GROMACS .gro file of C-alpha atoms in nm:
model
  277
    1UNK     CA    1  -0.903   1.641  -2.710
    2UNK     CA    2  -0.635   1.546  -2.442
    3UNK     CA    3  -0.549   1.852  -2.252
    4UNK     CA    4  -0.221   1.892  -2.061
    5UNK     CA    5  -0.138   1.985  -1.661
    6UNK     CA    6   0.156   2.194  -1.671
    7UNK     CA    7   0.421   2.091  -1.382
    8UNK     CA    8   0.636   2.319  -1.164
    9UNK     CA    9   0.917   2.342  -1.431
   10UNK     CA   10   0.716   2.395  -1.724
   11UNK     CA   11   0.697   2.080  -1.857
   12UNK     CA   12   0.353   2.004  -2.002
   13UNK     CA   13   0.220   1.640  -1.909
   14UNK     CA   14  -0.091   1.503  -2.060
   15UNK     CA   15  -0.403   1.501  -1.864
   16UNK     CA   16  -0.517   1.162  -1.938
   17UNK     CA   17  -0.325   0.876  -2.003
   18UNK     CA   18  -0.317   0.487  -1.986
   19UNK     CA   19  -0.224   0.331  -1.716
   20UNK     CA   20  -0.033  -0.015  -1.777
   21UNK     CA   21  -0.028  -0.337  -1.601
   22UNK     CA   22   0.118  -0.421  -1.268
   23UNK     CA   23   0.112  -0.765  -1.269
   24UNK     CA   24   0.436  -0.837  -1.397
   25UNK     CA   25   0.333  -0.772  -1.749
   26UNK     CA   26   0.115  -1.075  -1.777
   27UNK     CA   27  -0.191  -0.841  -1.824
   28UNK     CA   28   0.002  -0.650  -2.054
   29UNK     CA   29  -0.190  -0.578  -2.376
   30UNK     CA   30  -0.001  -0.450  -2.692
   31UNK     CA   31  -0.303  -0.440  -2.867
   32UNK     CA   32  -0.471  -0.183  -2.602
   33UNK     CA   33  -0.134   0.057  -2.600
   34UNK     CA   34  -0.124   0.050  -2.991
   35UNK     CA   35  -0.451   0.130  -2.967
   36UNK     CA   36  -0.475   0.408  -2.715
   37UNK     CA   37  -0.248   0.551  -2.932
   38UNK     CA   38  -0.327   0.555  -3.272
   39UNK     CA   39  -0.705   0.599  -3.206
   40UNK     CA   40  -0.758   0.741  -2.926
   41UNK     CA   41  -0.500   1.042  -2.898
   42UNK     CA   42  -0.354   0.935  -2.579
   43UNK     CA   43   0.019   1.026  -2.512
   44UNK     CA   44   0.066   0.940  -2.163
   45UNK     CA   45   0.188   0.587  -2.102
   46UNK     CA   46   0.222   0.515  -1.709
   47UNK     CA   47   0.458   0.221  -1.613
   48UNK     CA   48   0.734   0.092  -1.357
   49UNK     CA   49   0.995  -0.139  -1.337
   50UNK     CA   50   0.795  -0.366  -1.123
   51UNK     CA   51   0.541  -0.409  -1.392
   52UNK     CA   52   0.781  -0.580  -1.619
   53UNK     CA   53   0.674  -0.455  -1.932
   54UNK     CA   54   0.887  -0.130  -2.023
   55UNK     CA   55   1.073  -0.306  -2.324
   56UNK     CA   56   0.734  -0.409  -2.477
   57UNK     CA   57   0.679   0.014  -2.526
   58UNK     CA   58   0.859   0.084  -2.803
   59UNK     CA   59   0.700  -0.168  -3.041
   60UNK     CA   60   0.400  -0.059  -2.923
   61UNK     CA   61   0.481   0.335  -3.042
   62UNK     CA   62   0.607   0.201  -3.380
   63UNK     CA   63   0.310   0.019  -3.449
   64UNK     CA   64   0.096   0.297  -3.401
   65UNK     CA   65   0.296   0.526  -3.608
   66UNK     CA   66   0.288   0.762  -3.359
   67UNK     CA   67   0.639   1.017  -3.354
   68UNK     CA   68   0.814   0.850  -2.998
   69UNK     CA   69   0.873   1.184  -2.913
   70UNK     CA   70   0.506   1.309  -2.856
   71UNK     CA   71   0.484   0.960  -2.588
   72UNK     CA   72   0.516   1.117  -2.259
   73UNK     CA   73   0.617   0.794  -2.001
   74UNK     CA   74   0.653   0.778  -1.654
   75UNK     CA   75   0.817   0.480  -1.465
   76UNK     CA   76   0.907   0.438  -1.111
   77UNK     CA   77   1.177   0.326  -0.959
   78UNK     CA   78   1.144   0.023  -0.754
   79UNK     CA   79   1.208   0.029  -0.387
   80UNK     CA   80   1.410  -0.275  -0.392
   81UNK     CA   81   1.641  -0.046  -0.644
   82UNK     CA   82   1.635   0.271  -0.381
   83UNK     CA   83   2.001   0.143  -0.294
   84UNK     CA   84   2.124   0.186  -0.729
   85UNK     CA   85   1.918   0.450  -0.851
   86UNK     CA   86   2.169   0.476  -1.167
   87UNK     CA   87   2.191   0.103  -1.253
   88UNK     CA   88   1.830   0.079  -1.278
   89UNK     CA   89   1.767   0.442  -1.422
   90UNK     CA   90   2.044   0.336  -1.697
   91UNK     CA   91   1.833  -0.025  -1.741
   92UNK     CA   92   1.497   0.172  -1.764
   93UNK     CA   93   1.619   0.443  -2.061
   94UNK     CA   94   1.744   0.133  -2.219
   95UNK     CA   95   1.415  -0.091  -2.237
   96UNK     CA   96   1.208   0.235  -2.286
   97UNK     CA   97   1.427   0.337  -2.541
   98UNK     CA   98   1.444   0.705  -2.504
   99UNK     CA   99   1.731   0.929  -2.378
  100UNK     CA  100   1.554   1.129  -2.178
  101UNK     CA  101   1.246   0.994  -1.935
  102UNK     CA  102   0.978   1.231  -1.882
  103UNK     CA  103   0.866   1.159  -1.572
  104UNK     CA  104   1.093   0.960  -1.289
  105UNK     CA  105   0.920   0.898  -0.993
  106UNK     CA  106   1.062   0.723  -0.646
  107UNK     CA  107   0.712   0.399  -0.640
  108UNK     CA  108   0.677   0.385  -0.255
  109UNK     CA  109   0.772   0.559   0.059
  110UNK     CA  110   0.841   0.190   0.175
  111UNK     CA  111   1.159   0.071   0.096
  112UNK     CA  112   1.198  -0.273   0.278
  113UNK     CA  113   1.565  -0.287   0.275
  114UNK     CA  114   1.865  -0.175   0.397
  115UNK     CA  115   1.852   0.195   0.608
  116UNK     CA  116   1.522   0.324   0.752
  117UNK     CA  117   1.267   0.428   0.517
  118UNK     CA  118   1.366   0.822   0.576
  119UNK     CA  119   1.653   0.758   0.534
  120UNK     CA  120   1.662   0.554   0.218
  121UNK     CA  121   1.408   0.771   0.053
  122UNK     CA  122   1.617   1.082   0.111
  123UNK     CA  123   1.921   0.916  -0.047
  124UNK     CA  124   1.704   0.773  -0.367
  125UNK     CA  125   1.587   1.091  -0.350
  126UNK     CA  126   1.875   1.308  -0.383
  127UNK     CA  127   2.000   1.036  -0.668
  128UNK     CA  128   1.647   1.145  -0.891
  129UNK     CA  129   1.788   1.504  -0.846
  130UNK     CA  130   2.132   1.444  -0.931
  131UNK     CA  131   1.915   1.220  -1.265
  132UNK     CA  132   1.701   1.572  -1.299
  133UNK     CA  133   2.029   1.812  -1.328
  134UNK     CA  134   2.191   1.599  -1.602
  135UNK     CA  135   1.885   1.637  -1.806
  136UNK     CA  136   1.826   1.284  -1.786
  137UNK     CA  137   1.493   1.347  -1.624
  138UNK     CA  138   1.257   1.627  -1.769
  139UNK     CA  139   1.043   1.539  -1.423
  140UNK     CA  140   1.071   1.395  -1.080
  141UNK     CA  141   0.786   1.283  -0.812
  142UNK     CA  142   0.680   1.064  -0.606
  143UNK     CA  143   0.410   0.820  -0.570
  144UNK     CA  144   0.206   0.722  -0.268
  145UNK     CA  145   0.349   0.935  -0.048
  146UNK     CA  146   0.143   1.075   0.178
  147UNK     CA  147   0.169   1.436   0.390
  148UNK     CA  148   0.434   1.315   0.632
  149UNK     CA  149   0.634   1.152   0.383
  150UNK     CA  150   0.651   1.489   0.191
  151UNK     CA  151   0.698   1.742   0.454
  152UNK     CA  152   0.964   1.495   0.550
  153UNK     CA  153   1.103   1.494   0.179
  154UNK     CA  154   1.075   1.868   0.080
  155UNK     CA  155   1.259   1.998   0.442
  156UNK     CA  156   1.553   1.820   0.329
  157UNK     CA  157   1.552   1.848  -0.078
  158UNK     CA  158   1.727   2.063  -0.366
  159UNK     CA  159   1.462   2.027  -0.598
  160UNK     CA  160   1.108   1.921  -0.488
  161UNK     CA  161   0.848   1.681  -0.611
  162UNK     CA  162   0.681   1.766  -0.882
  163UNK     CA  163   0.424   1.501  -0.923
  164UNK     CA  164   0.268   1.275  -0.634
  165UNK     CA  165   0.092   1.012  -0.754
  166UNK     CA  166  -0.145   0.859  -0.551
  167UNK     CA  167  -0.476   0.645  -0.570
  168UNK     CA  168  -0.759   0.869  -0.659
  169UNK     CA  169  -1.146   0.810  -0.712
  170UNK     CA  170  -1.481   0.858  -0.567
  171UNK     CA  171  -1.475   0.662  -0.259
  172UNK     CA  172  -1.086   0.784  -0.166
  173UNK     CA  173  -1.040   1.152  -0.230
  174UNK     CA  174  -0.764   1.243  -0.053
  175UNK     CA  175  -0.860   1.569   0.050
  176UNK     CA  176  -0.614   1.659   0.302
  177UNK     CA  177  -0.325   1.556   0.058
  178UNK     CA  178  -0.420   1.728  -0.233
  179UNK     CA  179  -0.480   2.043  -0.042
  180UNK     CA  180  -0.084   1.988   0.085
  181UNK     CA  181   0.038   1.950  -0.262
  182UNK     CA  182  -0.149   2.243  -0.427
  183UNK     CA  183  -0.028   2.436  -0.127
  184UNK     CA  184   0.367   2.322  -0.202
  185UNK     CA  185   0.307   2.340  -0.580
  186UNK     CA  186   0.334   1.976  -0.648
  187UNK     CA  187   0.092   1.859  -0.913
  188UNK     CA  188  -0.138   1.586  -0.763
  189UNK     CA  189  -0.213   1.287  -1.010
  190UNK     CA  190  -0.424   1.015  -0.909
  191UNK     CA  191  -0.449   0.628  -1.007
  192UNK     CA  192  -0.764   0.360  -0.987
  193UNK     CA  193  -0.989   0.652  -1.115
  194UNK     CA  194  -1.260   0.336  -1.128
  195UNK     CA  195  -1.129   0.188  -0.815
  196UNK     CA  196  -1.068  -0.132  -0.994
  197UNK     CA  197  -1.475  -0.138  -1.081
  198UNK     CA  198  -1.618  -0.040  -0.785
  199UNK     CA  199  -1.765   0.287  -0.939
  200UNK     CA  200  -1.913   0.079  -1.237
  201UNK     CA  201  -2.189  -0.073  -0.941
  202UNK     CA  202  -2.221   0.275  -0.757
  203UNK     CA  203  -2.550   0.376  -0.783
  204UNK     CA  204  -2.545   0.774  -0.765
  205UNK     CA  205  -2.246   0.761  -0.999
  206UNK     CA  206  -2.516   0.527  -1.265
  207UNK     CA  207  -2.775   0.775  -1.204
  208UNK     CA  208  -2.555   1.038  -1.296
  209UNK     CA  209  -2.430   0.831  -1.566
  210UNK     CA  210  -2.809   0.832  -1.707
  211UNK     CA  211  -2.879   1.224  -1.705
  212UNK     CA  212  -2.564   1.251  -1.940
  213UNK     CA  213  -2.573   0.987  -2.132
  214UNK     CA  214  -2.241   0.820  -2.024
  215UNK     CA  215  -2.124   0.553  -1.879
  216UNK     CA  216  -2.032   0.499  -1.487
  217UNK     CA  217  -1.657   0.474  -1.577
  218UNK     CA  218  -1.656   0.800  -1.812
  219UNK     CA  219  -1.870   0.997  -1.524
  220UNK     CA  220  -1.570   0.889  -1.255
  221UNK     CA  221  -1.300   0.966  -1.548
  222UNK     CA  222  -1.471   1.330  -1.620
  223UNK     CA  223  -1.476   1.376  -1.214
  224UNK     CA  224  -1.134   1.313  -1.173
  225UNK     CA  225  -1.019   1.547  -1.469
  226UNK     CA  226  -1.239   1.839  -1.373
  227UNK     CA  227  -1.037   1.839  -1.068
  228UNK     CA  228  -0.757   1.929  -1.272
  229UNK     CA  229  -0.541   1.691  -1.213
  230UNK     CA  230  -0.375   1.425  -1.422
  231UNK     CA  231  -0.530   1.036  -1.417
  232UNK     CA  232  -0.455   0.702  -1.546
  233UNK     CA  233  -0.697   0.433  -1.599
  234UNK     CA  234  -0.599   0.109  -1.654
  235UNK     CA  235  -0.719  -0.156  -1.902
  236UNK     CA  236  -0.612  -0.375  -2.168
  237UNK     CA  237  -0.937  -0.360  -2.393
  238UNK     CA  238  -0.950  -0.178  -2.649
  239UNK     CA  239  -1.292  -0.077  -2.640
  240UNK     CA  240  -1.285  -0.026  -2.255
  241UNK     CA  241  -0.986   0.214  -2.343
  242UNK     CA  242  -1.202   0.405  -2.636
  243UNK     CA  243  -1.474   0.396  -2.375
  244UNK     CA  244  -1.230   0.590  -2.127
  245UNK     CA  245  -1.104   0.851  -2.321
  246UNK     CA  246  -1.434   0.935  -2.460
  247UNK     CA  247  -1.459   1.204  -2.176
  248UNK     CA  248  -1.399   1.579  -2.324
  249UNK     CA  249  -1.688   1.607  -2.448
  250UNK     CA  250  -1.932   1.660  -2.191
  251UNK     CA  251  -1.874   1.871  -1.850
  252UNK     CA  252  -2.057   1.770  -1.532
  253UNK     CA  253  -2.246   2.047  -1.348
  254UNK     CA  254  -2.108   2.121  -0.973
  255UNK     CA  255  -2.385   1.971  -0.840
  256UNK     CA  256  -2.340   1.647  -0.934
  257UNK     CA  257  -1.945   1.696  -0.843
  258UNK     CA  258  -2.053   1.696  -0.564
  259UNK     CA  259  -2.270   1.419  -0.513
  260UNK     CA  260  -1.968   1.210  -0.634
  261UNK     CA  261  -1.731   1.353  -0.423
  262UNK     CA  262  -1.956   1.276  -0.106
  263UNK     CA  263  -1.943   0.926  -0.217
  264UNK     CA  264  -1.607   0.944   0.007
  265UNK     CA  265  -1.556   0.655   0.254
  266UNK     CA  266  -1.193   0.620   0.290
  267UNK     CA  267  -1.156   0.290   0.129
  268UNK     CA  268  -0.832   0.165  -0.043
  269UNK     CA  269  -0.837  -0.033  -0.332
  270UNK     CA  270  -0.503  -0.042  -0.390
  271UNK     CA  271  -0.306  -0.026  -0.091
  272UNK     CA  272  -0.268   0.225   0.239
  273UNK     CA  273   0.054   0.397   0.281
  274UNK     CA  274  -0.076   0.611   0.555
  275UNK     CA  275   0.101   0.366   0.825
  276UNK     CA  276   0.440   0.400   0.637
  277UNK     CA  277   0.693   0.540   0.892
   0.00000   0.00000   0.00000
């Protein structure tokens, strides 16, 4: 059963959810959402406006017959849009089709346009909160910041992250972050849990997979969400997806935590925002 991470304010996100496609929405696989859903008790949809496929939700949470109110989404707002937070909040509600978005989050700490990065990301920032104290928002975060980009962000806030999401598996663990955000109370969620496959060919994670008769992606899945914190893999199969959930059922032992966490060679599979001024 799907257990929930409760954020800063109280509001209770689900552990594990889907993570959707971010290739414009080519990859994009109403079949897979529909059934994540229906079949597989997931409630946490993870998109963005530069994924391009936010107004393809809501069928998606008819068909299944799930109530649209139990769906817990997060987008993120695209850098390019750092400069019209509103605008594109206002377009995002309306392709989502809810009043209220769960979870808001400010994509990168790059912004590419206009002022300096800092600069820019305070003033998005400061937008989200303004989103946050209509009620608009039940949530605000971040996503791939890093410790600077935080410390940064929380000396000059009102209200302070309450998710970072950042890339999060085996060979990338993040440790110095993660320690930062439990320190500052900002719940730590990670992406690429399978780091896009690379687990799958690992071979302590297959032996472990063996002694609990798993697979390499559910050992990496379990990993991630006995560190508590919230994850998203990504795929557009259905039976990959059933395959990925199928994880509360089984506990690994410390031991083998931590032969998976000293799998740990820095490596980025998505990209490194470590170098982001």
């Amino acid at each position: 059963m799907n257990k929930h991470v409760l954020l800063p304010n109280g509001v209770g996100m689900p552990q594990l959810g889907l993570g959707l496609s971010h290739r414009g929405g080519v990859s994009y696989s109403h079949e897979a959402v529909v059934y994540a859903l229906k079949h597989c008790g997931v409630r946490l949809l993870d998109t963005a406006e530069r994924y391009g496929n936010m107004a393809k939700l809501p069928a998606a949470i008819e068909e299944s017959g799930v109530d649209p109110a139990e769906v817990f989404i997060t987008t993120k707002l695209y850098p390019n849009n750092y400069t019209r937070v509103h605008s594109s909040f206002e377009e995002d509600r309306r392709q989502i089709n809810k009043d209220v978005i769960d979870l808001f989050l400010l994509h990168t700490p790059e912004c590419g346009i206009g002022l300096g990065n800092k600069e820019l990301r305070l003033q998005a920032w400061r937008e989200l909160e303004r989103l946050y104290d209509r009620g608009q928002c039940r949530a605000i975060g971040v996503s791939n910041f890093m410790e600077k980009h935080l410390i940064e962000l929380l000396d000059q806030c009102s209200v302070k992250p309450m998710v970072d999401q950042c890339e999060f598996h085996p060979f990338q663990t993040q440790i110095t972050l993660r320690k930062f955000c439990s320190e500052e109370n900002i719940v730590f969620q990670g992406y690429s849990p399978l780091s896009k496959g690379d687990v799958i060919h690992n071979r302590t994670i297959q032996e472990i997979a063996v002694k609990y008769n798993r697979t390499p992606a559910q050992v990496a899945i379990k990993w991630s969400l006995q560190h508590e914190y919230v994850t998203i893999p990504k795929s557009t199969k259905p039976e990959r997806v059933k395959e990925n959930c199928n994880v509360f059922n089984f506990e690994l032992n410390d031991s083998d935590m931590m032969r998976v966490a000293q799998l740990h060679d820095g490596r980025h599979v998505s990209w490194d925002p470590t170098g982001v001024i």
